[in-house]
PDB file of C-alpha atoms in Angstrom:
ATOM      1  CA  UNK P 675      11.913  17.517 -36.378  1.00 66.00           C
ATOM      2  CA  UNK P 676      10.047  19.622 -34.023  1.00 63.00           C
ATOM      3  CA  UNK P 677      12.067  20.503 -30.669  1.00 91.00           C
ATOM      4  CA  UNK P 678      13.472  22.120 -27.709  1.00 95.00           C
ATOM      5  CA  UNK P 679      16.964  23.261 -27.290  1.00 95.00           C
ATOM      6  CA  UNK P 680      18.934  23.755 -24.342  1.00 95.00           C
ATOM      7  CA  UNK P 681      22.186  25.922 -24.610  1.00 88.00           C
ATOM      8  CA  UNK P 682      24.215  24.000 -22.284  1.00 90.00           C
ATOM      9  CA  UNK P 683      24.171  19.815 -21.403  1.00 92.00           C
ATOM     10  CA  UNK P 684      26.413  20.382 -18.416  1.00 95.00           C
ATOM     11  CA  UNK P 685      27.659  23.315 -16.216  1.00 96.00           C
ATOM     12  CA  UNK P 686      29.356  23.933 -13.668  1.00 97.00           C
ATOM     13  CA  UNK P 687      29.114  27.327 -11.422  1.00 97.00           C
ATOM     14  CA  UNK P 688      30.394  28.514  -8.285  1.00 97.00           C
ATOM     15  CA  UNK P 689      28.295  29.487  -5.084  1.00 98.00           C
ATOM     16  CA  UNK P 690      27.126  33.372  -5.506  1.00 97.00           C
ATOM     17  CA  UNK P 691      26.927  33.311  -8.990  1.00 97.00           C
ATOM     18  CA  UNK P 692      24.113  34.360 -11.175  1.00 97.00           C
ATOM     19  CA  UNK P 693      23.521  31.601 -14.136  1.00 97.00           C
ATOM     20  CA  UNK P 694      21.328  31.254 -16.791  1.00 97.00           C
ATOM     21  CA  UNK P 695      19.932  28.884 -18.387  1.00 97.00           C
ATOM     22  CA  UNK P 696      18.327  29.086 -22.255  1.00 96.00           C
ATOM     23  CA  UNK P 697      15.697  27.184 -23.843  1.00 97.00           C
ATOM     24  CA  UNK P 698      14.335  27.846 -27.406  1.00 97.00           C
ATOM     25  CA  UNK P 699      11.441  25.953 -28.878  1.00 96.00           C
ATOM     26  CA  UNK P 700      10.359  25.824 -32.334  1.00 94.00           C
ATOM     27  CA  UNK P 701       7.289  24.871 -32.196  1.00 90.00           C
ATOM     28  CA  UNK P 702       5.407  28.145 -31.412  1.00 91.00           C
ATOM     29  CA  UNK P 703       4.215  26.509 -28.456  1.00 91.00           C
ATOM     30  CA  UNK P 704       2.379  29.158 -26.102  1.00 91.00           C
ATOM     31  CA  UNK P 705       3.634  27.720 -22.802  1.00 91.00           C
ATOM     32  CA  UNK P 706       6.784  27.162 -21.667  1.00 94.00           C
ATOM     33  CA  UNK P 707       8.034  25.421 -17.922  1.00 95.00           C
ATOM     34  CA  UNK P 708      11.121  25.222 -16.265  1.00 97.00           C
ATOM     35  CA  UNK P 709      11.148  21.988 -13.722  1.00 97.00           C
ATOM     36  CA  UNK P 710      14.261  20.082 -11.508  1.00 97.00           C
ATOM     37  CA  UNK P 711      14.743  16.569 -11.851  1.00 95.00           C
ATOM     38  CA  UNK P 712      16.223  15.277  -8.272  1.00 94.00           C
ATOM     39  CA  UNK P 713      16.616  11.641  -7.525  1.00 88.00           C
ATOM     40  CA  UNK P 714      13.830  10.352  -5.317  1.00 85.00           C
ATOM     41  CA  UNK P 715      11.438  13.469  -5.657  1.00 88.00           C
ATOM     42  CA  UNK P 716      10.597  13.276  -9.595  1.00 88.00           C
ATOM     43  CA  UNK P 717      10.119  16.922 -11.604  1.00 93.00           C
ATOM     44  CA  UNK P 718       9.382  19.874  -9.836  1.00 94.00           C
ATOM     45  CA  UNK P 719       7.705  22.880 -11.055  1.00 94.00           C
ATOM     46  CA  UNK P 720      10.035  25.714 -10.850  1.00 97.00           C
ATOM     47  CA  UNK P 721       8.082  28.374 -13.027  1.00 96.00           C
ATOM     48  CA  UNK P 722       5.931  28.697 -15.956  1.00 93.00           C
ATOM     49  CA  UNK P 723       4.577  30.511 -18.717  1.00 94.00           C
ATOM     50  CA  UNK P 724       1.669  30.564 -21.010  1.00 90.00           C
ATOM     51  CA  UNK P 725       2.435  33.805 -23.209  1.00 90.00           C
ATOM     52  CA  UNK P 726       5.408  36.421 -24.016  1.00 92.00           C
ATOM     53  CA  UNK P 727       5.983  38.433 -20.921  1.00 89.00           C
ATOM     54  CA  UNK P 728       3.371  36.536 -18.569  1.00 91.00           C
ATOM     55  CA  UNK P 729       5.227  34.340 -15.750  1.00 94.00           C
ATOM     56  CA  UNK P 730       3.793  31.762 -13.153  1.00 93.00           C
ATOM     57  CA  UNK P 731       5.366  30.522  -9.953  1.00 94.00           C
ATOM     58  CA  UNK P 732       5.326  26.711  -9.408  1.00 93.00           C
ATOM     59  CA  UNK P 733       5.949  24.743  -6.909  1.00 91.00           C
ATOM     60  CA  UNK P 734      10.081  25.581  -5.276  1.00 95.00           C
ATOM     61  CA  UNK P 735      10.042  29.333  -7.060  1.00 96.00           C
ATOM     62  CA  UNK P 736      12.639  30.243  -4.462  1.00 96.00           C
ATOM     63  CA  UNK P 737      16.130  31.465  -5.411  1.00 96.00           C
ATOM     64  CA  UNK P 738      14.914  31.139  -9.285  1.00 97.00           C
ATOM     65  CA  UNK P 739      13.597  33.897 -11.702  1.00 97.00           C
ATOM     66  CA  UNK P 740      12.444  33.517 -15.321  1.00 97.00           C
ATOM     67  CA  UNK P 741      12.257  35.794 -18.248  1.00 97.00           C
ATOM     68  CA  UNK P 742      10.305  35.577 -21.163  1.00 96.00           C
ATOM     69  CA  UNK P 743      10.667  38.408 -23.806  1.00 95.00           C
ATOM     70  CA  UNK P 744       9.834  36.265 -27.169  1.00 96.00           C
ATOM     71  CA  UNK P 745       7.484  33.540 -27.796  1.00 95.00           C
ATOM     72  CA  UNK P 746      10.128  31.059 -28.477  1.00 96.00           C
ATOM     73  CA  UNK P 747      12.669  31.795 -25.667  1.00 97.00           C
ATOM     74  CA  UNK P 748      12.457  30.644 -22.051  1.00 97.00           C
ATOM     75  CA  UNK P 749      15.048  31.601 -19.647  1.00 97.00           C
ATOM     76  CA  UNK P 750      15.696  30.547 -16.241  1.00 98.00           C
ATOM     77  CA  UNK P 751      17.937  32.822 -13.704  1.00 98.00           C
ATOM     78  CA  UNK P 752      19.317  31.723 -10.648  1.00 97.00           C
ATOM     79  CA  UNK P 753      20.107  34.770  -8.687  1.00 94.00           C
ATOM     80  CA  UNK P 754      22.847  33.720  -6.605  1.00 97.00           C
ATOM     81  CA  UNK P 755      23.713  30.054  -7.041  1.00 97.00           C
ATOM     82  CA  UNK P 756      23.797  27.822  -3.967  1.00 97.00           C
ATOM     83  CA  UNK P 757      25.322  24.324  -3.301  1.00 97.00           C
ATOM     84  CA  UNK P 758      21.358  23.175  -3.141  1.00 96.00           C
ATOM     85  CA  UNK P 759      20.567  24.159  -6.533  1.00 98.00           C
ATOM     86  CA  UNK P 760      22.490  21.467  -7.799  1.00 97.00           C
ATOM     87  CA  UNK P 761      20.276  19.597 -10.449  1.00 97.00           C
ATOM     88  CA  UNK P 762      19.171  18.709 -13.787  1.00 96.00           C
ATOM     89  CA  UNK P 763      16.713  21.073 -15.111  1.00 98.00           C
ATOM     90  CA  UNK P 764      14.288  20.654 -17.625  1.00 97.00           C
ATOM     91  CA  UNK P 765      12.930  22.581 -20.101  1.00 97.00           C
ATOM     92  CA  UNK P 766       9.324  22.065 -21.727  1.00 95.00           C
ATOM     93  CA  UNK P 767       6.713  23.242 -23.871  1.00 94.00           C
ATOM     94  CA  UNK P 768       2.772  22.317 -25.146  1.00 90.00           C
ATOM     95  CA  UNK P 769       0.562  24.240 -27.006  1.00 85.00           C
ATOM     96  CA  UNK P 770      -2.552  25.585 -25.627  1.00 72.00           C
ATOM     97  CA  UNK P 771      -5.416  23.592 -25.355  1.00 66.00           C
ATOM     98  CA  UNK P 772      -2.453  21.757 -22.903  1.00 59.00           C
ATOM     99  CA  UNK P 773      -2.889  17.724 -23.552  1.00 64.00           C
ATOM    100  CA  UNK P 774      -0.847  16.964 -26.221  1.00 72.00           C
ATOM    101  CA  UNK P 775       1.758  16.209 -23.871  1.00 85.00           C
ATOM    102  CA  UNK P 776       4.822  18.600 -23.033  1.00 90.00           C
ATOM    103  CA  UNK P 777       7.923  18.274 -25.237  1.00 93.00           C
ATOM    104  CA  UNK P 778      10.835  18.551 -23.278  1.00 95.00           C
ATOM    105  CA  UNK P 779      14.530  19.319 -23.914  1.00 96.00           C
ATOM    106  CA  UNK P 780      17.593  17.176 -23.213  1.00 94.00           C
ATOM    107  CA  UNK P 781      18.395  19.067 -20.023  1.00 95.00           C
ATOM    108  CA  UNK P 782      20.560  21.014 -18.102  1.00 96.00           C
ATOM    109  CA  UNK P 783      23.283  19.169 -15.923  1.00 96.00           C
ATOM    110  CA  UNK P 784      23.921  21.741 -13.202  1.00 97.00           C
ATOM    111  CA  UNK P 785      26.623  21.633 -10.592  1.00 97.00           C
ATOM    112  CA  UNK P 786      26.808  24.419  -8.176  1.00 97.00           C
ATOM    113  CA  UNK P 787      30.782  23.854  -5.811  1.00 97.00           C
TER     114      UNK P 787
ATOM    115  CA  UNK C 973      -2.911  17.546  -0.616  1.00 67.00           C
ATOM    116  CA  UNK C 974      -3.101  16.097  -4.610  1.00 71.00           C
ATOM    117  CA  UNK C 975      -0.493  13.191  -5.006  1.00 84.00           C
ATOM    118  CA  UNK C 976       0.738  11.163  -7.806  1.00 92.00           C
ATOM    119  CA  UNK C 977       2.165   7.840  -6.590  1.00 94.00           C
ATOM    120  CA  UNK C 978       3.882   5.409  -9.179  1.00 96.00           C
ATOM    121  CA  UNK C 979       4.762   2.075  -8.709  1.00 96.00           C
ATOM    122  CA  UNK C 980       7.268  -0.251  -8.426  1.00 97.00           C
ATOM    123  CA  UNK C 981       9.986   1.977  -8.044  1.00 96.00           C
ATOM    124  CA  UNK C 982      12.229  -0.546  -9.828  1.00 97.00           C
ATOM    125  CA  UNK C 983      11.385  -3.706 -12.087  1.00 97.00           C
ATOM    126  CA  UNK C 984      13.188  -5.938 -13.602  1.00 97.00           C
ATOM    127  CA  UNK C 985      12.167  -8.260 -16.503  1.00 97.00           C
ATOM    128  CA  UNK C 986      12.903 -11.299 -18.723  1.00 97.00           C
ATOM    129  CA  UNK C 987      13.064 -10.482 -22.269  1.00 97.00           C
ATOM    130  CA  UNK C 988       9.197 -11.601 -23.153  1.00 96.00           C
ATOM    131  CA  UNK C 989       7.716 -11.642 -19.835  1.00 97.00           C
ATOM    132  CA  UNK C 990       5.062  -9.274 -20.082  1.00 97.00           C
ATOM    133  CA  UNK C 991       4.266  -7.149 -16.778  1.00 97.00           C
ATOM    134  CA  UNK C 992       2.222  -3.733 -15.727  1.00 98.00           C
ATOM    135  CA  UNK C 993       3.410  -0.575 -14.021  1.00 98.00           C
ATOM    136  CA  UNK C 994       0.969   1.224 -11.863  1.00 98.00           C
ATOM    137  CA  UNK C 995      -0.053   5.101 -11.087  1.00 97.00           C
ATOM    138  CA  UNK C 996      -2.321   5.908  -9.181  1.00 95.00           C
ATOM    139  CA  UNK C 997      -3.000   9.476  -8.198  1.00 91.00           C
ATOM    140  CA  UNK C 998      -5.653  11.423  -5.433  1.00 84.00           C
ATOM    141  CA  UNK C 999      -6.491  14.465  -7.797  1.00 70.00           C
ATOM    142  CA  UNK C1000      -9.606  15.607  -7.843  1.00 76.00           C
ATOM    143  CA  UNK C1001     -11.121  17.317 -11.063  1.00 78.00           C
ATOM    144  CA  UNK C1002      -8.669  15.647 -13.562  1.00 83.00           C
ATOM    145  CA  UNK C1003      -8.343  16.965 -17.081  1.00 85.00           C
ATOM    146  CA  UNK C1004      -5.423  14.545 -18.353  1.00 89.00           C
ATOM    147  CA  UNK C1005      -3.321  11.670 -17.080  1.00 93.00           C
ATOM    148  CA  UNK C1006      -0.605  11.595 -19.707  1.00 95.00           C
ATOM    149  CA  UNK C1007       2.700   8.881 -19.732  1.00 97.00           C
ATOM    150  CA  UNK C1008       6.010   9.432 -20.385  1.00 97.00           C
ATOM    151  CA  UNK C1009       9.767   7.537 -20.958  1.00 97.00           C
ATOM    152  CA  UNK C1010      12.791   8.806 -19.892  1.00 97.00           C
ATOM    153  CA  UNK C1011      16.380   7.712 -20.828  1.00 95.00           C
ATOM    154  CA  UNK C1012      19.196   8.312 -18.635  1.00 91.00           C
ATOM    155  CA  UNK C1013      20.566  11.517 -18.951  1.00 87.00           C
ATOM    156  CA  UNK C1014      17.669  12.544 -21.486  1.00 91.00           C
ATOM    157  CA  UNK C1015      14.460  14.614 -21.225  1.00 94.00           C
ATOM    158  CA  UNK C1016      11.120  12.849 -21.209  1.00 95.00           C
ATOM    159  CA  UNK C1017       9.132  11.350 -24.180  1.00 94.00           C
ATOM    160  CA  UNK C1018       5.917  11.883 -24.305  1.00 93.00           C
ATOM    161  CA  UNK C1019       3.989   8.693 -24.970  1.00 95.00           C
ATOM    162  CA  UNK C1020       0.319   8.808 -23.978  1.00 92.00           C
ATOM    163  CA  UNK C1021      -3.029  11.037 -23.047  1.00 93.00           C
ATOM    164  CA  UNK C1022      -5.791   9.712 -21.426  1.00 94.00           C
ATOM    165  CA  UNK C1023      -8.277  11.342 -20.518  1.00 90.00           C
ATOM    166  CA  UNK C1024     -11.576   9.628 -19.059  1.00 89.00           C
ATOM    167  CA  UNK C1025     -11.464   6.281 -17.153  1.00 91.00           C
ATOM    168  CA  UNK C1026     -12.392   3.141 -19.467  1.00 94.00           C
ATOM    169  CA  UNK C1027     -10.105   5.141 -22.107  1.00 95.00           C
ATOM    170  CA  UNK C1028      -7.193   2.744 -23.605  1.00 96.00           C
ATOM    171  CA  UNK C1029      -4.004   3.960 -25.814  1.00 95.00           C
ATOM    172  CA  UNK C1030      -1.390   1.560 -27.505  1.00 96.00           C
ATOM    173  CA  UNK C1031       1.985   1.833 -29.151  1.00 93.00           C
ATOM    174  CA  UNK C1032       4.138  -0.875 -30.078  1.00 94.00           C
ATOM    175  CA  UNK C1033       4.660  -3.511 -26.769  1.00 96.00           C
ATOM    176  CA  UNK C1034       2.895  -0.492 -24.342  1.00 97.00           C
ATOM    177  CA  UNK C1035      -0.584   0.001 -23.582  1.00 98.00           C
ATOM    178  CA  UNK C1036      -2.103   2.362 -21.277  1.00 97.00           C
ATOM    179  CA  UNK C1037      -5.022   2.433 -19.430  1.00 97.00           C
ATOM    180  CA  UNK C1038      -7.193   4.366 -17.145  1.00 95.00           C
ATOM    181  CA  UNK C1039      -9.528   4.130 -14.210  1.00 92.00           C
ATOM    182  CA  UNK C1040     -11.002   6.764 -12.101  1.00 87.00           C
ATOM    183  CA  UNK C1041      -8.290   6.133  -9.322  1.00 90.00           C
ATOM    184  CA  UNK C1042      -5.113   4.680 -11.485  1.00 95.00           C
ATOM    185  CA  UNK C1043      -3.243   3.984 -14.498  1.00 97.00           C
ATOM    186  CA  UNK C1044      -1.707   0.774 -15.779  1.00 98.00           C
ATOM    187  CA  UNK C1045       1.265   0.649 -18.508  1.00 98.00           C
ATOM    188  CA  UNK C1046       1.166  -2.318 -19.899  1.00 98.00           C
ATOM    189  CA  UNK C1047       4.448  -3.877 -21.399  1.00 97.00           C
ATOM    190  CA  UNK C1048       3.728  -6.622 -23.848  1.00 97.00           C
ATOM    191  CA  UNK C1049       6.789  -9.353 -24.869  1.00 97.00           C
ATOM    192  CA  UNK C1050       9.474  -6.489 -23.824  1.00 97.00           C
ATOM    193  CA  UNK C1051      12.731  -6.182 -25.643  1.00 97.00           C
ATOM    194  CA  UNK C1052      15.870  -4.718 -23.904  1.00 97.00           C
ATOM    195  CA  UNK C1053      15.008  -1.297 -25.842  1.00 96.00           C
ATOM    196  CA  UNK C1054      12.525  -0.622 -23.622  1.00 97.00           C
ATOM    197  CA  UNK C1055      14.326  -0.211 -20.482  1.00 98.00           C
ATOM    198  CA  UNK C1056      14.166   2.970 -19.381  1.00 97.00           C
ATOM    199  CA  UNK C1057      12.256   5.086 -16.444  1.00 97.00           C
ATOM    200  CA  UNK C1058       8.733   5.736 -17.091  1.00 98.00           C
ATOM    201  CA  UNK C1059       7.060   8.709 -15.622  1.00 97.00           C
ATOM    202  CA  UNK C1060       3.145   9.048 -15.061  1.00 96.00           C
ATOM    203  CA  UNK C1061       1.815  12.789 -14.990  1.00 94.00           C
ATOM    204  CA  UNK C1062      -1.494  14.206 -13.817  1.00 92.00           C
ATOM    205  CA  UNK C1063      -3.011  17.671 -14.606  1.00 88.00           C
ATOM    206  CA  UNK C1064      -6.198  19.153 -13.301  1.00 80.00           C
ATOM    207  CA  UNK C1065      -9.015  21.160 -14.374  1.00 75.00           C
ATOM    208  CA  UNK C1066      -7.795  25.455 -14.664  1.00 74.00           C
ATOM    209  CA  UNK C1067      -4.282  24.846 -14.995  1.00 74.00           C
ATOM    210  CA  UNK C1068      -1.600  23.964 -17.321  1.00 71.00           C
ATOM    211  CA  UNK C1069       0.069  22.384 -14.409  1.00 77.00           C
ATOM    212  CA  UNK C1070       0.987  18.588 -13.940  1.00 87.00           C
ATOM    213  CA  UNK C1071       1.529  16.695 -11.388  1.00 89.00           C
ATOM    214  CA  UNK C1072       4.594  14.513 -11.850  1.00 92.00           C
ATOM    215  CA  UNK C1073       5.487  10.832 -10.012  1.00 93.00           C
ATOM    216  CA  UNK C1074       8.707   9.918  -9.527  1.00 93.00           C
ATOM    217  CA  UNK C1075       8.961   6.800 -12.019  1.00 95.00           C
ATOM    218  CA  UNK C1076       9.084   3.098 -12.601  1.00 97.00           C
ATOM    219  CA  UNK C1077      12.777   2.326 -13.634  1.00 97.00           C
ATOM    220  CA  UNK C1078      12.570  -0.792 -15.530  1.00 98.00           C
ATOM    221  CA  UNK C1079      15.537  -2.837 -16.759  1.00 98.00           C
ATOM    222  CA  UNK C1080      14.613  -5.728 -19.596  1.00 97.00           C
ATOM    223  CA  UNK C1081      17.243  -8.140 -19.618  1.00 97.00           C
ATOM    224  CA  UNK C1082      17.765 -10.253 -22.664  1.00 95.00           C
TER     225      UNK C1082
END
């Protein structure tokens, strides 16, 4: 069964700390985005990308990085975590031409204190 | 400014009664209006693609359709497995981008 992992279901950081966040597809799926799920304002595009090494900004880039060094591997960095970076986040990935619909991992429970 | 509005926000149903959830969206050059299901505490499903209004797409009890200013899911006889939010997602021409509302939780109750 095709699909995408995320390394953690829940975390839990403190302010000022740099996390990251892993997702692995294994699909060989070309792109790869990183969205927030917050109650009341749906998925937001955090950042994207559509091959190894080559990075979009979405929508709320701020305080976020990404990294993508293999074709399967999508990481998300948050430089110094903040109270407002409390979310789930979602990872997802298509194949290029993009509409067969993203598959998306289970998510990323984060809680920033 | 391109906007993807779902609605209701929440619905609740009858086992059987049969009922339609609603997207409609104000993005110009559309490439794909696609449907998904979420599950508390899960990642979305992908369910459907459309792509050009007049298109249809069916699965089990759900059946989407498209015009050139909305969506409709259409839940046929629903069972209590179907409760769960269900997210409508637009993306436009020269981008791999969507759009995402912000749902249609429904609850079936049997």
């Amino acid at each position: 069964d095709v699909k995408v992992t995320q390394s953690s279901r829940y975390l839990v950081k403190r302010t000022g700390e740099k996390v990251f966040l892993e997702c692995v597809q294994d699909m060989d799926h070309e792109n790869m985005f990183w969205y927030r799920q917050d109650p009341g304002l749906g998925l937001r595009l955090i950042y994207f990308s559509y091959d190894v090494k080559m990075k979009e900004k979405g929508d709320i880039p701020e305080g976020y990085s990404v990294s993508r060094e293999k074709k399967e591997r999508f990481s998300l960095i948050l430089e110094s975590a903040s109270t407002n970076q409390t979310s789930m986040y979602l990872c997802a990935s298509t194949k290029t031409p993009a509409n067969y619909g993203y598959t998306f991992g289970s998510g990323t429970r984060l809680t920033v204190v | 400014e391109d906007q993807v509005t779902q609605s209701p926000e929440a619905l609740r149903l009858q086992e059987g009664e049969s009922s339609s959830l609603n997207c409609s969206y104000t993005v110009s050059g559309l490439r794909g209006l696609f449907w998904y299901r979420q599950d508390p505490g899960k990642g979305p499903e992908f369910l459907f693609t459309l792509y050009s209004a007049g298109e249809e797409k069916e699965k089990e009890r759900l059946k989407a359709t498209l015009t050139k200013k909305e969506s409709f899911l259409h839940i046929t006889a629903p069972k209590p497995e179907d409760s769960a939010t269900y997210l409508c997602a637009v993306q436009y021409s020269g981008t791999y981008k969507y759009i995402f509302g912000t749902g249609t939780r429904l609850k079936v109750l049997a």
